Amino acid sequence: MRKLMNWTARAVTAAGMAAAAMAPVSAQTVYQVPALSDYSGPFAAIMPMVGPGREGVVNWWNAEVGAKLGVKLDMKTYDTRYDTAQTASLWPGVLATKPLIGLSLGGPDVAAVQQRLPTDKVPMILGSAATGFSWRPNQWVMSTRPTFVHEFTGFVEWFQKTKAGGSRPVKVAMFTTEASPTFADLGKGINAYAKANPTKINLVEMVYVEPQPADVTLQLRRVLNAGAELILVPTNIQQAVAVKRAMQALGKNVPMAYSIHNSPAMLQKLVGGMAAMEGDYEVHSGVIATEEDNETKRFYDMLVAKYGMKAPWHSLTTVGMSQALVMVRAVETAARKHGGDKLTGELLYKTLIDTNFSGKDFFGYSGGDIDYSVEAPFPTRDPRVNIGQVVGGKLTTSATQVPVPKLAKW
């Protein structure tokens, strides 16, 4: 109970002393928040975690912060099937509800709505990492994380310094596919980084395979024979499982690195348990969902205990939580400055661009401060990456707030 009281106090503090001093507001302005989701497509397995994570944060904020500001966010879920055409067909109906701000899921919905949002005046918050092809000015889908390439180059530089001695380039191979714009972009970005940084990385091969490969043993044997000492598989669950099974079939144990959406917690049941992933890494600017007692885990526990959030403690639950936290903090900032009954999508966009949101406001659910600019729809001032590793059959934190290198557009 004491923890719950502490979190209530924190919420009031985060809402600002002026809001705390206000008498409870009886009349509330209700704003629509579309939550683009995938309950019947390739990422349907993640939605029972991402969805409740979003809902838990919105329910908490409505009760403990929004109520004092005269604001209530009404979040509605739209199943896009992670398909660009489906998202495009749904969007006119979504727009008819006059949304204030929305939650994006990934590449297909970004592709469907990004170029029309400046006209529609609806900013969207993306919980996934950004992509190189979205790195353009005046974008209205804003990621809570830098690009996948930023995240993995930050990891490669950390690995090169701490695991490869720092005196030679680390030999890396990466598996991806050209069938997905996001994953093809990842390959393009890592290739560009490798060419620009030969003293840090020796890219043995960029291995392009099918999105759902049956077997990649020949490809993995080839890159291991070439001396690869680190395998990157930042794409989907199917490719990660295929590469891990090939590693097992070859009797090798070269470390592999995954992103948040195909993390060890997602893969363990498919490859023989967490112990089968001993030495592998999880790499991203989100939360490494270990069992360590920290502020991030305590905030999750509060949402479960006080607001009935039904989602496991999992990295993908934290994706929904983090994007919802960025969204509500933007609404909160705008409401305090302009009034809870005067919010518009254009005002929210300006708030996101003009405000440097302190990492303290996100209870550990961001890679640091969140700052956007008209030049890039992701944090660029000082992006950081967090690194987890499976040690002793458990996910542990290897490093946090690892600096990300400055990258040129690829």
Short mmCIF file of C-alpha atoms in Angstrom, two decimals:
data_model
loop_
_atom_site.label_atom_id
_atom_site.label_comp_id
_atom_site.label_asym_id
_atom_site.label_seq_id
_atom_site.Cartn_x
_atom_site.Cartn_y
_atom_site.Cartn_z
CA MET A 1 0.00 0.00 0.00
CA ARG A 2 2.86 2.35 0.79
CA LYS A 3 4.24 1.84 -2.71
CA LEU A 4 0.88 2.71 -4.24
CA MET A 5 0.67 5.87 -2.18
CA ASN A 6 4.19 6.80 -3.29
CA TRP A 7 3.24 6.36 -6.93
CA THR A 8 0.17 8.56 -6.47
CA ALA A 9 2.41 11.25 -5.00
CA ARG A 10 4.80 10.87 -7.94
CA ALA A 11 1.94 11.30 -10.40
CA VAL A 12 0.83 14.52 -8.74
CA THR A 13 4.42 15.79 -8.80
CA ALA A 14 4.79 14.92 -12.48
CA ALA A 15 1.54 16.72 -13.25
CA GLY A 16 3.07 19.86 -11.84
CA MET A 17 2.51 21.82 -8.66
CA ALA A 18 -0.01 24.05 -10.37
CA ALA A 19 -2.16 21.08 -11.32
CA ALA A 20 -1.88 19.60 -7.85
CA ALA A 21 -3.13 22.84 -6.34
CA MET A 22 -6.24 22.88 -8.47
CA ALA A 23 -9.51 21.68 -7.05
CA PRO A 24 -10.81 18.46 -8.69
CA VAL A 25 -12.35 19.26 -12.05
CA SER A 26 -15.89 17.96 -12.40
CA ALA A 27 -16.22 18.65 -16.12
CA GLN A 28 -13.80 16.81 -18.37
CA THR A 29 -13.04 17.17 -22.04
CA VAL A 30 -12.85 13.73 -23.64
CA TYR A 31 -10.38 13.24 -26.48
CA GLN A 32 -10.20 10.28 -28.86
CA VAL A 33 -6.97 8.28 -29.09
CA PRO A 34 -6.79 5.62 -31.83
CA ALA A 35 -4.47 2.72 -31.01
CA LEU A 36 -3.35 1.01 -34.22
CA SER A 37 -2.84 -2.68 -33.49
CA ASP A 38 -2.37 -6.14 -35.01
CA TYR A 39 -4.64 -8.84 -33.59
CA SER A 40 -4.89 -10.95 -36.76
CA GLY A 41 -1.61 -10.48 -38.64
CA PRO A 42 2.08 -11.38 -38.29
CA PHE A 43 2.52 -9.65 -34.93
CA ALA A 44 -0.75 -10.80 -33.33
CA ALA A 45 1.24 -12.68 -30.68
CA ILE A 46 2.62 -9.44 -29.21
CA MET A 47 -0.68 -7.59 -28.82
CA PRO A 48 -1.80 -9.30 -25.57
CA MET A 49 1.25 -7.56 -24.09
CA VAL A 50 1.46 -4.29 -26.04
CA GLY A 51 -2.29 -3.58 -25.83
CA PRO A 52 -2.74 -3.93 -22.05
CA GLY A 53 0.51 -1.99 -21.54
CA ARG A 54 -1.01 0.95 -23.40
CA GLU A 55 -4.31 0.64 -21.54
CA GLY A 56 -2.69 0.43 -18.11
CA VAL A 57 -0.82 3.70 -18.57
CA VAL A 58 -3.86 5.53 -19.99
CA ASN A 59 -6.10 4.31 -17.14
CA TRP A 60 -3.52 5.44 -14.56
CA TRP A 61 -3.02 8.82 -16.19
CA ASN A 62 -6.74 9.50 -16.59
CA ALA A 63 -7.32 8.82 -12.89
CA GLU A 64 -4.30 10.45 -11.31
CA VAL A 65 -3.28 13.24 -13.70
CA GLY A 66 -5.94 13.86 -16.34
CA ALA A 67 -8.72 14.20 -13.79
CA LYS A 68 -6.92 17.18 -12.26
CA LEU A 69 -6.44 18.78 -15.67
CA GLY A 70 -10.02 18.30 -16.90
CA VAL A 71 -8.87 15.83 -19.57
CA LYS A 72 -9.86 12.24 -20.30
CA LEU A 73 -8.30 10.14 -23.05
CA ASP A 74 -10.65 7.62 -24.68
CA MET A 75 -8.43 5.03 -26.36
CA LYS A 76 -9.97 2.84 -29.09
CA THR A 77 -8.22 -0.10 -30.74
CA TYR A 78 -8.12 -0.57 -34.52
CA ASP A 79 -6.86 -3.86 -35.97
CA THR A 80 -4.69 -3.01 -38.99
CA ARG A 81 -3.47 -6.62 -39.41
CA TYR A 82 -0.03 -4.96 -39.73
CA ASP A 83 -0.96 -4.24 -43.32
CA THR A 84 -0.48 -0.93 -45.14
CA ALA A 85 -3.59 -1.28 -47.31
CA GLN A 86 -5.76 -2.23 -44.34
CA THR A 87 -4.49 0.75 -42.36
CA ALA A 88 -5.16 3.09 -45.28
CA SER A 89 -8.72 1.77 -45.61
CA LEU A 90 -9.40 2.19 -41.89
CA TRP A 91 -7.94 5.66 -41.59
CA PRO A 92 -10.89 7.72 -42.94
CA GLY A 93 -13.12 6.15 -40.29
CA VAL A 94 -10.52 6.82 -37.62
CA LEU A 95 -10.20 10.42 -38.75
CA ALA A 96 -13.98 10.85 -38.55
CA THR A 97 -13.75 10.40 -34.74
CA LYS A 98 -11.64 13.60 -34.59
CA PRO A 99 -8.65 12.04 -32.82
CA LEU A 100 -6.31 14.21 -30.77
CA ILE A 101 -3.23 11.97 -30.95
CA GLY A 102 -2.72 8.28 -31.70
CA LEU A 103 -0.54 5.24 -31.07
CA SER A 104 1.23 3.58 -33.99
CA LEU A 105 2.44 -0.04 -34.08
CA GLY A 106 5.03 -0.27 -36.84
CA GLY A 107 6.21 0.10 -40.42
CA PRO A 108 2.99 -0.67 -42.34
CA ASP A 109 0.84 1.88 -40.53
CA VAL A 110 3.65 4.44 -40.66
CA ALA A 111 3.81 3.92 -44.44
CA ALA A 112 0.03 4.26 -44.72
CA VAL A 113 -0.47 7.49 -42.77
CA GLN A 114 2.84 9.32 -42.35
CA GLN A 115 2.54 11.56 -45.40
CA ARG A 116 -1.09 12.54 -44.80
CA LEU A 117 -0.85 13.29 -41.08
CA PRO A 118 0.51 16.85 -41.49
CA THR A 119 -2.70 17.60 -43.41
CA ASP A 120 -4.93 15.61 -41.06
CA LYS A 121 -3.28 17.27 -38.03
CA VAL A 122 -2.99 14.07 -35.96
CA PRO A 123 0.41 13.22 -34.43
CA MET A 124 1.14 9.55 -33.70
CA ILE A 125 3.55 7.98 -31.21
CA LEU A 126 5.42 4.86 -32.34
CA GLY A 127 6.74 2.44 -29.71
CA SER A 128 9.01 0.62 -32.13
CA ALA A 129 12.34 1.93 -33.31
CA ALA A 130 12.31 4.34 -36.24
CA THR A 131 13.51 3.55 -39.77
CA GLY A 132 15.91 5.23 -42.14
CA PHE A 133 13.19 5.93 -44.69
CA SER A 134 11.20 7.85 -42.08
CA TRP A 135 14.24 10.05 -41.35
CA ARG A 136 12.82 13.08 -43.09
CA PRO A 137 11.70 16.51 -41.90
CA ASN A 138 8.16 17.42 -40.88
CA GLN A 139 7.07 13.89 -39.98
CA TRP A 140 4.10 13.35 -37.64
CA VAL A 141 4.72 9.73 -36.60
CA MET A 142 7.31 10.05 -33.85
CA SER A 143 9.16 7.09 -32.39
CA THR A 144 10.07 6.76 -28.74
CA ARG A 145 13.36 5.19 -29.89
CA PRO A 146 16.03 6.06 -32.46
CA THR A 147 16.31 3.88 -35.57
CA PHE A 148 17.06 0.16 -35.36
CA VAL A 149 20.38 0.99 -37.02
CA HIS A 150 21.23 3.49 -34.28
CA GLU A 151 20.42 0.89 -31.64
CA PHE A 152 22.48 -1.91 -33.20
CA THR A 153 25.46 0.24 -34.09
CA GLY A 154 25.53 1.40 -30.47
CA PHE A 155 25.57 -2.25 -29.43
CA VAL A 156 28.28 -3.18 -31.96
CA GLU A 157 30.54 -0.41 -30.66
CA TRP A 158 29.94 -1.53 -27.07
CA PHE A 159 30.69 -5.16 -28.02
CA GLN A 160 33.81 -4.14 -29.91
CA LYS A 161 35.15 -2.26 -26.89
CA THR A 162 34.11 -4.60 -24.08
CA LYS A 163 34.11 -8.07 -25.66
CA ALA A 164 36.56 -7.82 -28.56
CA GLY A 165 39.23 -5.80 -26.77
CA GLY A 166 38.68 -2.55 -28.64
CA SER A 167 41.91 -2.85 -30.65
CA ARG A 168 40.49 -4.55 -33.73
CA PRO A 169 37.21 -4.60 -35.65
CA VAL A 170 34.68 -7.19 -34.51
CA LYS A 171 33.61 -9.69 -37.16
CA VAL A 172 29.85 -9.50 -37.60
CA ALA A 173 27.26 -11.22 -39.77
CA MET A 174 23.63 -10.18 -39.98
CA PHE A 175 20.47 -11.95 -41.14
CA THR A 176 17.65 -9.93 -42.66
CA THR A 177 15.23 -9.90 -45.60
CA GLU A 178 14.43 -7.66 -48.52
CA ALA A 179 10.75 -8.64 -48.31
CA SER A 180 10.08 -6.06 -45.57
CA PRO A 181 10.85 -2.34 -46.08
CA THR A 182 11.85 -1.99 -42.42
CA PHE A 183 14.19 -4.99 -42.41
CA ALA A 184 15.66 -4.11 -45.82
CA ASP A 185 16.35 -0.63 -44.43
CA LEU A 186 18.14 -2.22 -41.48
CA GLY A 187 20.43 -4.10 -43.86
CA LYS A 188 21.12 -0.94 -45.82
CA GLY A 189 21.91 1.04 -42.67
CA ILE A 190 24.27 -1.54 -41.15
CA ASN A 191 26.05 -1.88 -44.51
CA ALA A 192 26.56 1.89 -44.61
CA TYR A 193 27.85 1.93 -41.02
CA ALA A 194 30.30 -0.91 -41.74
CA LYS A 195 31.72 0.87 -44.77
CA ALA A 196 32.19 4.07 -42.75
CA ASN A 197 33.73 2.34 -39.69
CA PRO A 198 36.20 -0.36 -40.82
CA THR A 199 38.20 -0.07 -37.59
CA LYS A 200 35.15 -1.04 -35.51
CA ILE A 201 33.30 -3.62 -37.59
CA ASN A 202 34.23 -6.17 -40.23
CA LEU A 203 30.91 -7.11 -41.81
CA VAL A 204 31.53 -10.70 -42.90
CA GLU A 205 28.22 -10.92 -44.75
CA MET A 206 24.75 -9.40 -44.89
CA VAL A 207 22.67 -12.55 -45.31
CA TYR A 208 19.33 -12.00 -47.05
CA VAL A 209 16.81 -14.83 -46.55
CA GLU A 210 13.05 -15.31 -46.68
CA PRO A 211 10.93 -13.70 -43.94
CA GLN A 212 10.05 -17.20 -42.68
CA PRO A 213 13.02 -19.37 -43.68
CA ALA A 214 12.75 -23.14 -43.35
CA ASP A 215 16.47 -23.65 -42.74
CA VAL A 216 19.52 -21.36 -42.72
CA THR A 217 22.16 -23.88 -41.68
CA LEU A 218 24.19 -23.46 -44.89
CA GLN A 219 24.20 -19.67 -44.60
CA LEU A 220 25.18 -19.74 -40.92
CA ARG A 221 27.93 -22.30 -41.51
CA ARG A 222 29.32 -20.05 -44.24
CA VAL A 223 29.57 -16.95 -42.04
CA LEU A 224 30.92 -18.89 -39.04
CA ASN A 225 33.61 -20.42 -41.25
CA ALA A 226 34.46 -16.86 -42.29
CA GLY A 227 35.11 -16.02 -38.65
CA ALA A 228 31.93 -14.24 -37.55
CA GLU A 229 32.02 -13.75 -33.79
CA LEU A 230 28.67 -11.97 -33.45
CA ILE A 231 25.41 -12.68 -35.30
CA LEU A 232 22.78 -9.95 -35.56
CA VAL A 233 19.16 -11.03 -36.10
CA PRO A 234 17.13 -7.86 -35.47
CA THR A 235 14.26 -8.84 -37.76
CA ASN A 236 11.35 -11.15 -36.87
CA ILE A 237 10.73 -14.14 -34.63
CA GLN A 238 10.79 -16.64 -37.51
CA GLN A 239 14.26 -15.62 -38.68
CA ALA A 240 15.60 -15.53 -35.14
CA VAL A 241 14.33 -19.06 -34.46
CA ALA A 242 15.74 -20.34 -37.75
CA VAL A 243 19.20 -18.93 -37.03
CA LYS A 244 19.19 -20.23 -33.45
CA ARG A 245 18.17 -23.72 -34.61
CA ALA A 246 20.93 -23.64 -37.21
CA MET A 247 23.39 -22.66 -34.47
CA GLN A 248 22.22 -25.62 -32.40
CA ALA A 249 22.43 -27.98 -35.37
CA LEU A 250 26.02 -26.89 -36.00
CA GLY A 251 26.93 -27.31 -32.35
CA LYS A 252 28.20 -23.73 -32.13
CA ASN A 253 27.60 -21.04 -29.51
CA VAL A 254 28.48 -17.75 -31.17
CA PRO A 255 26.46 -14.98 -29.47
CA MET A 256 23.38 -13.68 -31.25
CA ALA A 257 21.72 -10.31 -30.77
CA TYR A 258 17.99 -9.61 -31.12
CA SER A 259 15.74 -6.58 -30.84
CA ILE A 260 12.85 -6.06 -28.42
CA HIS A 261 10.15 -7.62 -30.61
CA ASN A 262 12.04 -10.91 -31.05
CA SER A 263 13.80 -10.91 -27.69
CA PRO A 264 14.88 -14.01 -25.73
CA ALA A 265 11.64 -13.82 -23.74
CA MET A 266 9.72 -14.20 -27.01
CA LEU A 267 11.95 -16.94 -28.40
CA GLN A 268 12.62 -19.16 -25.40
CA LYS A 269 9.65 -21.52 -25.80
CA LEU A 270 10.47 -22.04 -29.47
CA VAL A 271 14.14 -22.95 -29.05
CA GLY A 272 14.18 -25.09 -25.91
CA GLY A 273 14.02 -22.60 -23.06
CA MET A 274 15.98 -19.59 -21.91
CA ALA A 275 19.01 -21.76 -21.16
CA ALA A 276 19.26 -22.53 -24.90
CA MET A 277 19.94 -18.83 -25.46
CA GLU A 278 22.84 -18.63 -23.02
CA GLY A 279 25.15 -15.77 -23.97
CA ASP A 280 22.71 -14.15 -26.42
CA TYR A 281 21.82 -10.44 -26.29
CA GLU A 282 18.75 -8.22 -26.34
CA VAL A 283 19.45 -4.77 -27.80
CA HIS A 284 17.21 -1.68 -27.90
CA SER A 285 16.45 1.66 -26.29
CA GLY A 286 13.50 0.25 -24.35
CA VAL A 287 13.26 -1.65 -21.09
CA ILE A 288 15.28 -4.80 -20.40
CA ALA A 289 12.55 -6.67 -18.50
CA THR A 290 14.61 -8.46 -15.88
CA GLU A 291 13.46 -9.38 -12.37
CA GLU A 292 15.65 -6.72 -10.81
CA ASP A 293 13.95 -4.42 -8.31
CA ASN A 294 13.97 -0.98 -9.89
CA GLU A 295 11.69 1.98 -10.57
CA THR A 296 10.56 0.56 -13.89
CA LYS A 297 9.40 -2.75 -12.42
CA ARG A 298 7.71 -0.99 -9.48
CA PHE A 299 5.68 1.21 -11.85
CA TYR A 300 4.53 -1.92 -13.70
CA ASP A 301 3.62 -3.60 -10.39
CA MET A 302 1.56 -0.53 -9.42
CA LEU A 303 -0.44 -0.65 -12.66
CA VAL A 304 -1.18 -4.34 -12.09
CA ALA A 305 -2.16 -3.89 -8.44
CA LYS A 306 -4.08 -0.63 -8.63
CA TYR A 307 -5.39 -0.48 -12.19
CA GLY A 308 -5.86 -4.16 -12.98
CA MET A 309 -3.44 -4.23 -15.90
CA LYS A 310 -3.44 -7.79 -17.27
CA ALA A 311 -0.11 -8.23 -19.00
CA PRO A 312 3.03 -10.15 -18.02
CA TRP A 313 6.24 -8.40 -17.05
CA HIS A 314 7.77 -8.61 -20.51
CA SER A 315 9.76 -6.38 -22.84
CA LEU A 316 6.80 -6.15 -25.22
CA THR A 317 4.47 -5.01 -22.45
CA THR A 318 6.93 -2.18 -21.86
CA VAL A 319 6.70 -1.17 -25.55
CA GLY A 320 3.02 -0.34 -25.09
CA MET A 321 3.71 1.32 -21.76
CA SER A 322 6.54 3.51 -23.07
CA GLN A 323 4.67 4.86 -26.10
CA ALA A 324 1.62 5.58 -23.94
CA LEU A 325 3.79 7.40 -21.40
CA VAL A 326 5.26 9.67 -24.08
CA MET A 327 1.76 10.36 -25.37
CA VAL A 328 0.22 11.24 -21.99
CA ARG A 329 3.17 13.42 -21.00
CA ALA A 330 2.72 15.40 -24.22
CA VAL A 331 -1.02 15.80 -23.53
CA GLU A 332 -0.24 16.78 -19.96
CA THR A 333 2.30 19.42 -20.98
CA ALA A 334 -0.07 20.94 -23.53
CA ALA A 335 -3.02 20.92 -21.12
CA ARG A 336 -1.07 22.68 -18.38
CA LYS A 337 0.06 25.35 -20.79
CA HIS A 338 -3.06 25.91 -22.88
CA GLY A 339 -5.95 24.46 -20.87
CA GLY A 340 -7.47 21.00 -20.91
CA ASP A 341 -10.41 22.03 -23.09
CA LYS A 342 -8.33 23.67 -25.82
CA LEU A 343 -6.23 20.79 -27.11
CA THR A 344 -5.83 20.02 -30.80
CA GLY A 345 -3.64 17.67 -32.78
CA GLU A 346 -1.66 20.57 -34.16
CA LEU A 347 -1.07 21.87 -30.63
CA LEU A 348 0.10 18.39 -29.56
CA TYR A 349 2.53 18.23 -32.50
CA LYS A 350 3.98 21.62 -31.57
CA THR A 351 4.30 20.48 -27.95
CA LEU A 352 6.20 17.36 -29.02
CA ILE A 353 8.57 19.42 -31.17
CA ASP A 354 9.12 22.25 -28.69
CA THR A 355 9.48 20.24 -25.45
CA ASN A 356 12.50 18.37 -24.18
CA PHE A 357 10.80 15.72 -22.02
CA SER A 358 12.98 14.67 -19.10
CA GLY A 359 13.71 10.97 -18.77
CA LYS A 360 12.59 11.29 -15.13
CA ASP A 361 8.99 11.63 -16.31
CA PHE A 362 8.98 8.14 -17.80
CA PHE A 363 9.90 5.98 -14.77
CA GLY A 364 12.74 4.33 -16.72
CA TYR A 365 10.61 3.54 -19.79
CA SER A 366 12.64 5.71 -22.16
CA GLY A 367 16.27 5.55 -23.24
CA GLY A 368 16.74 8.97 -21.65
CA ASP A 369 15.28 12.37 -22.47
CA ILE A 370 12.74 12.46 -25.31
CA ASP A 371 13.38 15.33 -27.72
CA TYR A 372 12.00 15.68 -31.22
CA SER A 373 12.77 18.15 -33.98
CA VAL A 374 11.32 18.94 -37.38
CA GLU A 375 14.42 17.28 -38.89
CA ALA A 376 13.86 13.78 -37.46
CA PRO A 377 10.86 11.90 -36.01
CA PHE A 378 12.91 10.24 -33.25
CA PRO A 379 15.15 11.38 -30.36
CA THR A 380 18.43 12.62 -31.84
CA ARG A 381 20.13 14.79 -29.23
CA ASP A 382 21.67 11.99 -27.18
CA PRO A 383 20.07 8.60 -27.99
CA ARG A 384 21.08 5.64 -25.85
CA VAL A 385 20.76 1.86 -26.06
CA ASN A 386 20.18 -0.71 -23.32
CA ILE A 387 21.72 -4.18 -23.50
CA GLY A 388 20.59 -7.40 -21.84
CA GLN A 389 22.20 -10.84 -21.93
CA VAL A 390 21.08 -14.33 -21.00
CA VAL A 391 23.39 -15.46 -18.20
CA GLY A 392 22.79 -18.59 -16.13
CA GLY A 393 19.50 -19.16 -17.93
CA LYS A 394 18.12 -15.73 -16.97
CA LEU A 395 17.92 -12.39 -18.70
CA THR A 396 20.27 -9.94 -17.01
CA THR A 397 21.21 -6.31 -17.61
CA SER A 398 24.64 -5.98 -19.23
CA ALA A 399 24.68 -2.22 -19.80
CA THR A 400 22.30 0.73 -19.77
CA GLN A 401 22.40 4.15 -21.39
CA VAL A 402 25.12 3.12 -23.85
CA PRO A 403 25.83 6.06 -26.22
CA VAL A 404 24.71 5.66 -29.82
CA PRO A 405 27.09 6.83 -32.57
CA LYS A 406 26.33 9.80 -34.77
CA LEU A 407 25.18 8.42 -38.10
CA ALA A 408 24.81 9.93 -41.52
CA LYS A 409 21.61 9.14 -43.39
CA TRP A 410 21.86 5.96 -45.40
#
